Tab-separated table of C-alpha atoms in Angstrom:
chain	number	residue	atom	x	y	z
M	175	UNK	CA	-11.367	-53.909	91.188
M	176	UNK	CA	-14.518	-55.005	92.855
M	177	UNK	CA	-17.313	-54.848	90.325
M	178	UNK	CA	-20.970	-54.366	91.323
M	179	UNK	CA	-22.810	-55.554	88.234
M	180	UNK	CA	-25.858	-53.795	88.825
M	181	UNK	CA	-24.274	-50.901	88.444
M	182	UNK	CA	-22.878	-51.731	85.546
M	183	UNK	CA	-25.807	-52.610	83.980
M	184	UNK	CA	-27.858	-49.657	85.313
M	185	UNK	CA	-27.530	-46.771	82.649
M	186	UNK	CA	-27.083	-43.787	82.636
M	187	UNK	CA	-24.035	-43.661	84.914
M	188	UNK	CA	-20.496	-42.392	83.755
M	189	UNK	CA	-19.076	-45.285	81.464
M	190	UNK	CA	-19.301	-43.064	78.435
M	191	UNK	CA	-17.306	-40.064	79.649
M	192	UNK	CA	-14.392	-41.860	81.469
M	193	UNK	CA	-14.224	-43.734	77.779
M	194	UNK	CA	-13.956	-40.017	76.091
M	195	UNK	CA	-12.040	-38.427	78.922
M	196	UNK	CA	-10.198	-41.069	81.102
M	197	UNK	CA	-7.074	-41.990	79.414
M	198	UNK	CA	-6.478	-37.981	79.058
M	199	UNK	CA	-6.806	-37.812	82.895
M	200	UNK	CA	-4.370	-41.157	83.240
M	201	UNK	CA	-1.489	-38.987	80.894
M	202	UNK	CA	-1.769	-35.924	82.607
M	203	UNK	CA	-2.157	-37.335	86.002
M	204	UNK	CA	0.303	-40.990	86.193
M	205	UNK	CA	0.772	-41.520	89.555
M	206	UNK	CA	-2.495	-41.133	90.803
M	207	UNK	CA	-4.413	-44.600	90.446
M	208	UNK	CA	-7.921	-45.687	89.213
M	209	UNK	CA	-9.960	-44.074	91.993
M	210	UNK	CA	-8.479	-40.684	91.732
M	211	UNK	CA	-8.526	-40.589	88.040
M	212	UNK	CA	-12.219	-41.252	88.174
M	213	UNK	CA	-12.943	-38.567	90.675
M	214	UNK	CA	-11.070	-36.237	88.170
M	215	UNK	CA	-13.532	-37.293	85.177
M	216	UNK	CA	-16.178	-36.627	86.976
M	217	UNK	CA	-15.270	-33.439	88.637
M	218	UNK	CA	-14.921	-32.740	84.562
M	219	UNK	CA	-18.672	-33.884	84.637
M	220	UNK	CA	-19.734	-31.631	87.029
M	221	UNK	CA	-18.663	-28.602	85.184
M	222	UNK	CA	-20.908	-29.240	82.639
M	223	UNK	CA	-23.677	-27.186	82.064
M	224	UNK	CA	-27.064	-28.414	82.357
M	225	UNK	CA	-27.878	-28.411	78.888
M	226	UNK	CA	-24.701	-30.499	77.807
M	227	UNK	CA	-26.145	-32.901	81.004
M	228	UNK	CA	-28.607	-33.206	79.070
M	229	UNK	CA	-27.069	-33.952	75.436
M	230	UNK	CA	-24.952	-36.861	77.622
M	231	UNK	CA	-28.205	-38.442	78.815
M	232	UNK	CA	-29.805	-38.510	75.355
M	233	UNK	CA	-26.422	-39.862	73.883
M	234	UNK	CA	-25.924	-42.527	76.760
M	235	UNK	CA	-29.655	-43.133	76.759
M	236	UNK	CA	-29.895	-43.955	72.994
M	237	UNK	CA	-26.746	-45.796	72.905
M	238	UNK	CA	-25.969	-47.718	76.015
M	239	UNK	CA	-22.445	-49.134	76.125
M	240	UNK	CA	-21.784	-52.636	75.929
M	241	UNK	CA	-21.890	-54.134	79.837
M	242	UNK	CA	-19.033	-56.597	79.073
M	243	UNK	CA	-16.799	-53.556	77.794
M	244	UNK	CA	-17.239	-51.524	80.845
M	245	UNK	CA	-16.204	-54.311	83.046
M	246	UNK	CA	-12.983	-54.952	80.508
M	247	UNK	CA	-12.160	-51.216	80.132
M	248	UNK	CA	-9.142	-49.374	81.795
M	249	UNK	CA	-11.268	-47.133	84.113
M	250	UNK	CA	-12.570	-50.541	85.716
M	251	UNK	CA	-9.206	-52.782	85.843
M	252	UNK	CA	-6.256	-50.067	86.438
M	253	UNK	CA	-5.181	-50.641	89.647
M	254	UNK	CA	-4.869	-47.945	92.728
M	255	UNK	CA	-4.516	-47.626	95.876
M	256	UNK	CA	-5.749	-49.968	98.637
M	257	UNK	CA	-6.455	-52.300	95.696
M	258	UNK	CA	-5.327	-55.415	97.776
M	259	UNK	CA	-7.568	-54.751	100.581
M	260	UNK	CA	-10.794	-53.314	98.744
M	261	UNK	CA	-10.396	-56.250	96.227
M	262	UNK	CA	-8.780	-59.234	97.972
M	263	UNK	CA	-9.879	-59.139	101.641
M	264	UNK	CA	-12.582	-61.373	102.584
M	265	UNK	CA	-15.719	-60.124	104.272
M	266	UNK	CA	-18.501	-58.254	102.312
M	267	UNK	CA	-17.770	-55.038	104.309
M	268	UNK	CA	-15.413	-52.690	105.844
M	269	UNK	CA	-15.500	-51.465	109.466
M	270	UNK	CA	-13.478	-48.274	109.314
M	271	UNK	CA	-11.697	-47.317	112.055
M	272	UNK	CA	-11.337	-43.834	112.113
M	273	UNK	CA	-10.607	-42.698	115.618
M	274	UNK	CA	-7.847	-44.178	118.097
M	275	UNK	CA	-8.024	-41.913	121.071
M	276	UNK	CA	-9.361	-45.200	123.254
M	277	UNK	CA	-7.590	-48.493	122.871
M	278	UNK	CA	-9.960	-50.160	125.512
M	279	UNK	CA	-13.211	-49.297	124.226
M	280	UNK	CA	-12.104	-50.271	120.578
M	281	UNK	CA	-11.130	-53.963	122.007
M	282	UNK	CA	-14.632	-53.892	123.526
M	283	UNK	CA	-15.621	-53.426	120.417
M	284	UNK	CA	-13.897	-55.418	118.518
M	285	UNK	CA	-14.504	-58.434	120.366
M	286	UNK	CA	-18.079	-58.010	120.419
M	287	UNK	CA	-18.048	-57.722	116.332
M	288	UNK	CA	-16.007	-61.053	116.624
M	289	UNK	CA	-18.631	-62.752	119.000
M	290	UNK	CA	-21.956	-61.414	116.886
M	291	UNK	CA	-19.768	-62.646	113.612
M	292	UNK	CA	-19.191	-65.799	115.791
M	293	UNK	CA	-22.668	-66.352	116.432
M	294	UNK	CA	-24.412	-65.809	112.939
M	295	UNK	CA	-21.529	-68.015	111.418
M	296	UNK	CA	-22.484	-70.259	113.782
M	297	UNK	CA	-26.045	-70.374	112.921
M	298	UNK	CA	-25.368	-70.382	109.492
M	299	UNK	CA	-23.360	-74.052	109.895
M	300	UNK	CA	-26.002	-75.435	111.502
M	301	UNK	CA	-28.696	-74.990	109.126
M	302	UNK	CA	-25.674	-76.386	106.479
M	303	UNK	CA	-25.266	-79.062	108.464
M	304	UNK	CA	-29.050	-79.615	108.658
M	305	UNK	CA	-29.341	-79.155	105.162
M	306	UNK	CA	-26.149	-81.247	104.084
M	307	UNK	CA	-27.962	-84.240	106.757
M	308	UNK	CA	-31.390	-84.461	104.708
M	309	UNK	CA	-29.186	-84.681	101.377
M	310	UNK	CA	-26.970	-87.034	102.403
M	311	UNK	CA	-30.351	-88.990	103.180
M	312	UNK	CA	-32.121	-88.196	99.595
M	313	UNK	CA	-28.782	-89.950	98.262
M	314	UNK	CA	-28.831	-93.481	100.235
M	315	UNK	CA	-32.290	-93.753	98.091
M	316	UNK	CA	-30.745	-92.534	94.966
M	317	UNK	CA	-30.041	-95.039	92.039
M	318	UNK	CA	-26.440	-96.133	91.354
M	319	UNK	CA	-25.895	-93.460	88.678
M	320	UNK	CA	-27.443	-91.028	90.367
M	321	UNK	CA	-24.882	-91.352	93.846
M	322	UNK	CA	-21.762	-91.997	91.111
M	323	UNK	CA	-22.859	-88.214	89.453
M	324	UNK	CA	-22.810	-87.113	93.265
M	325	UNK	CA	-19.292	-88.389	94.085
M	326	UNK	CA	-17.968	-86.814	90.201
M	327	UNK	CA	-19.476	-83.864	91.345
M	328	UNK	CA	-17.266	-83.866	95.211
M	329	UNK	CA	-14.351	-84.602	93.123
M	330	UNK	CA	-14.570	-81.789	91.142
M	331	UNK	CA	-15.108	-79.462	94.152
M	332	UNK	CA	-11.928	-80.673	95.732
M	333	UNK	CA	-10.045	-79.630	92.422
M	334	UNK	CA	-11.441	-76.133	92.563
M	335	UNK	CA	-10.989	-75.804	96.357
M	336	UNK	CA	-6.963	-76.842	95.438
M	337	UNK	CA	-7.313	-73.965	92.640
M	338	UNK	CA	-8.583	-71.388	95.519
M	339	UNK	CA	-5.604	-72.115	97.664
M	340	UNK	CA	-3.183	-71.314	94.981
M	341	UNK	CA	-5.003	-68.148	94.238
M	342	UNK	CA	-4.746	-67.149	97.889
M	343	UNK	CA	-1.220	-67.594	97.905
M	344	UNK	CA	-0.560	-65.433	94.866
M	345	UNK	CA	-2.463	-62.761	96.974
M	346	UNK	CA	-0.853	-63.249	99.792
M	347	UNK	CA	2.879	-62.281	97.692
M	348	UNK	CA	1.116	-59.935	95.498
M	349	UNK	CA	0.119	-57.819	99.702
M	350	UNK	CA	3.844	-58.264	100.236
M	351	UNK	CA	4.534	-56.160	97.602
M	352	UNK	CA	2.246	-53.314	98.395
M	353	UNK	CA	3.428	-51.293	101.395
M	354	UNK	CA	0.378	-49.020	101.577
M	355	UNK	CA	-1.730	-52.622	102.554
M	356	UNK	CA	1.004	-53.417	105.313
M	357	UNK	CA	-0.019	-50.142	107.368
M	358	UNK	CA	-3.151	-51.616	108.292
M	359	UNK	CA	-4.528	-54.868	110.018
M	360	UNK	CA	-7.189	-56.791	110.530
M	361	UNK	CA	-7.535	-59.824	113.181
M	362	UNK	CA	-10.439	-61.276	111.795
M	363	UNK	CA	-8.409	-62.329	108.559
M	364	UNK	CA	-6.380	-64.354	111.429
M	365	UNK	CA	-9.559	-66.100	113.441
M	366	UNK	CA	-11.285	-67.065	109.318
M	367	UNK	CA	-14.361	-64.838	109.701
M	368	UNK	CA	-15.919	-63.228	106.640
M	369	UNK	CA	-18.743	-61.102	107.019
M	370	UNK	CA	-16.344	-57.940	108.092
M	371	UNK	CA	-13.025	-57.033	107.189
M	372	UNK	CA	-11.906	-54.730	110.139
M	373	UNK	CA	-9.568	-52.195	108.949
M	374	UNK	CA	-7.143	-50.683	111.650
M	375	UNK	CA	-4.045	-48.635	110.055
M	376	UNK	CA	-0.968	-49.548	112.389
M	377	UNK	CA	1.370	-46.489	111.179
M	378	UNK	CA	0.941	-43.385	112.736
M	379	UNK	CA	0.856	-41.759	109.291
M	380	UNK	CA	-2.024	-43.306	108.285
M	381	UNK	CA	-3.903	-43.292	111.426
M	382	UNK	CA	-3.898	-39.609	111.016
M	383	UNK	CA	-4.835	-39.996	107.569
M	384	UNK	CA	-7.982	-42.034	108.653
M	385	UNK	CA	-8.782	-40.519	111.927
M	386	UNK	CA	-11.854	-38.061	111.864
M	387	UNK	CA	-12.454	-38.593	108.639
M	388	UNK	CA	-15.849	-37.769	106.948
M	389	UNK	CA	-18.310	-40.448	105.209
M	390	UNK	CA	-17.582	-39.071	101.709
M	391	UNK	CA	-13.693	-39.140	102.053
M	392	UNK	CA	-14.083	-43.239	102.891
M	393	UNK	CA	-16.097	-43.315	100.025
M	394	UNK	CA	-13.665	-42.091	97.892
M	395	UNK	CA	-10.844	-43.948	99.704
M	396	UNK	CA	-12.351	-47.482	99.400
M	397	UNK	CA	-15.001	-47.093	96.815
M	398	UNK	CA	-15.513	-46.152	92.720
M	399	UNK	CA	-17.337	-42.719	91.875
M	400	UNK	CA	-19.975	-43.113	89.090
M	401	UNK	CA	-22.969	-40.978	88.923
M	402	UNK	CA	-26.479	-41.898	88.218
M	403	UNK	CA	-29.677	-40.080	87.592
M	404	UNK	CA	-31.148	-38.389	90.858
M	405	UNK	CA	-34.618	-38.773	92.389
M	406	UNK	CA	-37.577	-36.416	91.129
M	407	UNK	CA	-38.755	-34.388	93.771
M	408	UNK	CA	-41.832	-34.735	95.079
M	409	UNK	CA	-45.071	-32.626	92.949
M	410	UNK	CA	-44.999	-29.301	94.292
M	411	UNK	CA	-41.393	-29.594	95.949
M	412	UNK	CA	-38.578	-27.282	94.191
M	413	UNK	CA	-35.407	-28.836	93.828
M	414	UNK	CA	-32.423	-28.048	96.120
M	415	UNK	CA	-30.598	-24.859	95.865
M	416	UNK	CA	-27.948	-24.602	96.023
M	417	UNK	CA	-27.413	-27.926	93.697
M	418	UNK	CA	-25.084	-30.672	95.210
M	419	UNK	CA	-23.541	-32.969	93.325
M	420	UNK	CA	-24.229	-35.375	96.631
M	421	UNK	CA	-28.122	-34.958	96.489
M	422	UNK	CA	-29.104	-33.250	92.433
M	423	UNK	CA	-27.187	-31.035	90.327
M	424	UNK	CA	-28.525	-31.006	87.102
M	425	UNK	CA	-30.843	-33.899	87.788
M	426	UNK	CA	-27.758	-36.379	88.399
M	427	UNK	CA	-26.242	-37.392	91.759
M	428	UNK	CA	-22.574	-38.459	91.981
M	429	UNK	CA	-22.184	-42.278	93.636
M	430	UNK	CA	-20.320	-44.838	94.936
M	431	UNK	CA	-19.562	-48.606	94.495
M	432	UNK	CA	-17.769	-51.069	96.339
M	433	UNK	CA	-18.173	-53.114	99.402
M	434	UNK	CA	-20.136	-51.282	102.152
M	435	UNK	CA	-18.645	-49.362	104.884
M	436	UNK	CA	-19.187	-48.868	108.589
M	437	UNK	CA	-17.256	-46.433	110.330
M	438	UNK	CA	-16.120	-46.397	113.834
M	439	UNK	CA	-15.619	-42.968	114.863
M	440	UNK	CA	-15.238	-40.869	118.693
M	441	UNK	CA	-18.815	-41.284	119.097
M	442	UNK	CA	-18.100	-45.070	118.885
M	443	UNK	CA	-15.808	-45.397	122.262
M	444	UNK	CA	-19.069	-44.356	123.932
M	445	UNK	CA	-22.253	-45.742	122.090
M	446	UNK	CA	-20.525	-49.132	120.642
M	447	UNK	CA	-22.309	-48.037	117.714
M	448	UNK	CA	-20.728	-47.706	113.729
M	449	UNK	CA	-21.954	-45.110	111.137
M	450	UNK	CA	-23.846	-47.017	108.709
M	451	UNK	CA	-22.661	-45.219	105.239
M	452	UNK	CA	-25.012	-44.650	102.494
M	453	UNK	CA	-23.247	-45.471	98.666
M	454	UNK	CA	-26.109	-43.552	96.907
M	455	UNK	CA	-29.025	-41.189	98.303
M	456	UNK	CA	-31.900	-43.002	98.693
M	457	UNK	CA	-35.076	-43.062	96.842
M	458	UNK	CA	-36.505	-39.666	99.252
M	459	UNK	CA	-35.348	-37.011	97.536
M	460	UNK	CA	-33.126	-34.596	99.622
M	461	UNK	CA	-31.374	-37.314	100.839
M	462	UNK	CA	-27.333	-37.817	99.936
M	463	UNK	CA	-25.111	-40.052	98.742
M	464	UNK	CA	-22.973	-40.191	101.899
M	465	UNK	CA	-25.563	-39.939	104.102
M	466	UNK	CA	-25.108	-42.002	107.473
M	467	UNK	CA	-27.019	-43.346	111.018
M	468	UNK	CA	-25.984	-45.268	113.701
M	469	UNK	CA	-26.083	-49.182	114.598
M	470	UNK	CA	-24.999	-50.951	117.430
M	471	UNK	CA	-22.378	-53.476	116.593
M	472	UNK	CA	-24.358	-56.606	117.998
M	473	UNK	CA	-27.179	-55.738	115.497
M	474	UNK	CA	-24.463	-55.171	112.222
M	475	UNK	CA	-23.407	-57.958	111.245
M	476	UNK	CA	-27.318	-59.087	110.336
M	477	UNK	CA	-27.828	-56.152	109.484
M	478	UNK	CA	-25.079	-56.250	106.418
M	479	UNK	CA	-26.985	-60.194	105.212
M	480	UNK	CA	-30.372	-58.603	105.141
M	481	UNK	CA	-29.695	-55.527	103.529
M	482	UNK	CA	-27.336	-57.158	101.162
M	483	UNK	CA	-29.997	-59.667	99.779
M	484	UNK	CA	-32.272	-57.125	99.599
M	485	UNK	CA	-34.621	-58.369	102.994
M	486	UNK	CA	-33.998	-54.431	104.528
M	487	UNK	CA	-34.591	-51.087	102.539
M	488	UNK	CA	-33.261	-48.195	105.144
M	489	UNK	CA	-36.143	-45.590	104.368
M	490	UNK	CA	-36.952	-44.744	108.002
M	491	UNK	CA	-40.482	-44.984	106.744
M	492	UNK	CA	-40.347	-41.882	104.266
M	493	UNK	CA	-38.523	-39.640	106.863
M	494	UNK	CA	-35.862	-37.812	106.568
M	495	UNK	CA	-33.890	-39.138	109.751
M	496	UNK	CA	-30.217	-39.486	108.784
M	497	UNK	CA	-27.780	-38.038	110.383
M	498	UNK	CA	-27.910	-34.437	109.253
M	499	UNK	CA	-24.348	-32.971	110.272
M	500	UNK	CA	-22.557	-35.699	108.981
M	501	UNK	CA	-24.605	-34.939	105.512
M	502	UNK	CA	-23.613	-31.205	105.841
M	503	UNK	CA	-19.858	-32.132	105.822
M	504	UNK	CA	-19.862	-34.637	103.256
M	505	UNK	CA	-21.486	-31.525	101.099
M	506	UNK	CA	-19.453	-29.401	101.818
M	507	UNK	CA	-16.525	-31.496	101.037
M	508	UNK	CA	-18.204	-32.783	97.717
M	509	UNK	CA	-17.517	-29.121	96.295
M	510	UNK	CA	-13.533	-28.849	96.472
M	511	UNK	CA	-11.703	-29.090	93.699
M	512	UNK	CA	-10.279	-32.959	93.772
M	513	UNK	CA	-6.246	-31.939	94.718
């Protein structure tokens, strides 16, 4: 399972009612796999009433749980589906492809992900390079020990690099063995680049699972639900009525974590542009977990480095400017029962 440790850390979230409820949902439920067992704790969540809401956040509030057995629990190592691509694939995001009515303007687009991953890979050797160049000159000044502690050090970076490979291969036998992962593909695992993994379901079955699809059923495909405490509104501003789970019910607002996606949708064959999904609302409130706008897919692949080391907050300065049908859908979708 991929594990974002700030999430972990932040409290409240939902680590104390999957440990009261999950293992109940597991039994009842066997087949299912992590993800969906989540979803069914918190749809359980959800249908509290506010005021037991609020006896969880006192209880979870005065006794956070131990960050260590949260990561070791079973709600955070069973496996489920799509395991071997959400937690073995390189790249620190997904591009989604979601719509397959135009082969030619997906290779367009494909192969100008490739050439903007190309590029910023590029870029990034260089400055290694330049880097590894002015410490390669530091060491020719170095004293005898000093150089000797370097060398022990290269050594012991070739053993782990030997330790990598082996791990690779056991992933590569452990995707053999899941048919789900063989329906889909992705040629940048082929060409070594790691910024996206592209995924592209081969099978007609699963193409018309994917295709169309809105940005909270990714979510749910790819990603882990938690829930976390929503924003305040503004002095003066009432909350949102109806609640929605996706925005504030209760005060909380249901989440997601995992690697980031970007979908490519019908839209995309014409604009060359990916919706960028949202894994929590942000800090405006009114905004929604799920919540999506459009970049081009020169400008992504940046886009995913800054945001991801925390250079770019999305905030649209303090304007609501997201894309507001896909939000509609994604609400109205939150409210089904989980089937």
């Amino acid at each position: 399972m991929y594990v974002d440790h700030e999430q972990v850390l932040r409290t409240p979230n939902l680590s104390l009612f999957l440990a009261e409820h999950y293992d109940a949902v597991k039994a009842r439920f066997p087949d299912e796999g992590r993800r969906k067992w989540r979803l069914r704790v918190a749809e359980m969540f959800w249908s509290l009433s506010a005021e037991d809401k609020d006896a969880y956040l006192t209880k979870i509030s005065q006794n956070p749980p131990d960050p260590d057995s949260i990561v070791n629990a079973d709600f955070g190592l069973n496996r489920a589906p799509l395991d071997d691509i959400t937690d073995n694939s390189p790249g620190r995001g997904f591009v989604l492809r979601t719509d397959y009515s135009d082969e030619d303007a997906w290779q367009a687009f494909h192969a100008r992900l490739r050439d903007a991953e190309a590029e910023l890979i590029k870029c990034e050797h260089e400055s290694d390079s330049e880097d590894d160049d002015a410490n390669m000159a530091d060491a020719d000044t170095e004293a005898p020990s000093a150089a000797h502690a370097a060398a022990s050090s290269s050594t012991d970076a070739g053993g782990d690099s030997a330790m990598d490979d082996e791990d690779a291969e056991d992933s590569e036998d452990d995707d053999d063995d899941d048919d789900d992962d063989q329906d889909f593909e992705d040629d940048h695992v082929r060409v070594g680049f790691p910024i996206f993994y592209v995924i592209n379901a081969k099978s007609p079955d699963k193409r018309a699972m994917l295709s169309g699809i809105s940005n909270l059923a990714a979510l749910r495909l790819l990603n882990d639900v938690d829930v976390q405490r929503a924003p305040n509104p503004p002095q003066g501003t009432k909350r949102i009525r109806p609640p929605n789970r996706l925005v504030d019910h209760h005060g909380w607002q249901e989440v997601y974590f995992g690697k980031s996606l970007w979908i490519y949708d019908a839209k995309s064959n014409e604009d060359q542009c990916v919706r960028v999904v949202s894994q929590k609302g942000a800090a405006l409130y009114g905004t929604a977990t799920g919540d999506s706008w459009r970049a081009r897919v020169s400008h992504i692949c940046e886009l995913l480095l800054h945001m991801e080391a925390g250079r770019m907050t999305i905030d649209f300065g303090g304007m609501d400017r997201w894309d507001w049908a896909e939000r509609a859908r994604n609400m109205e979708e939150a409210v089904r029962p989980v089937t």
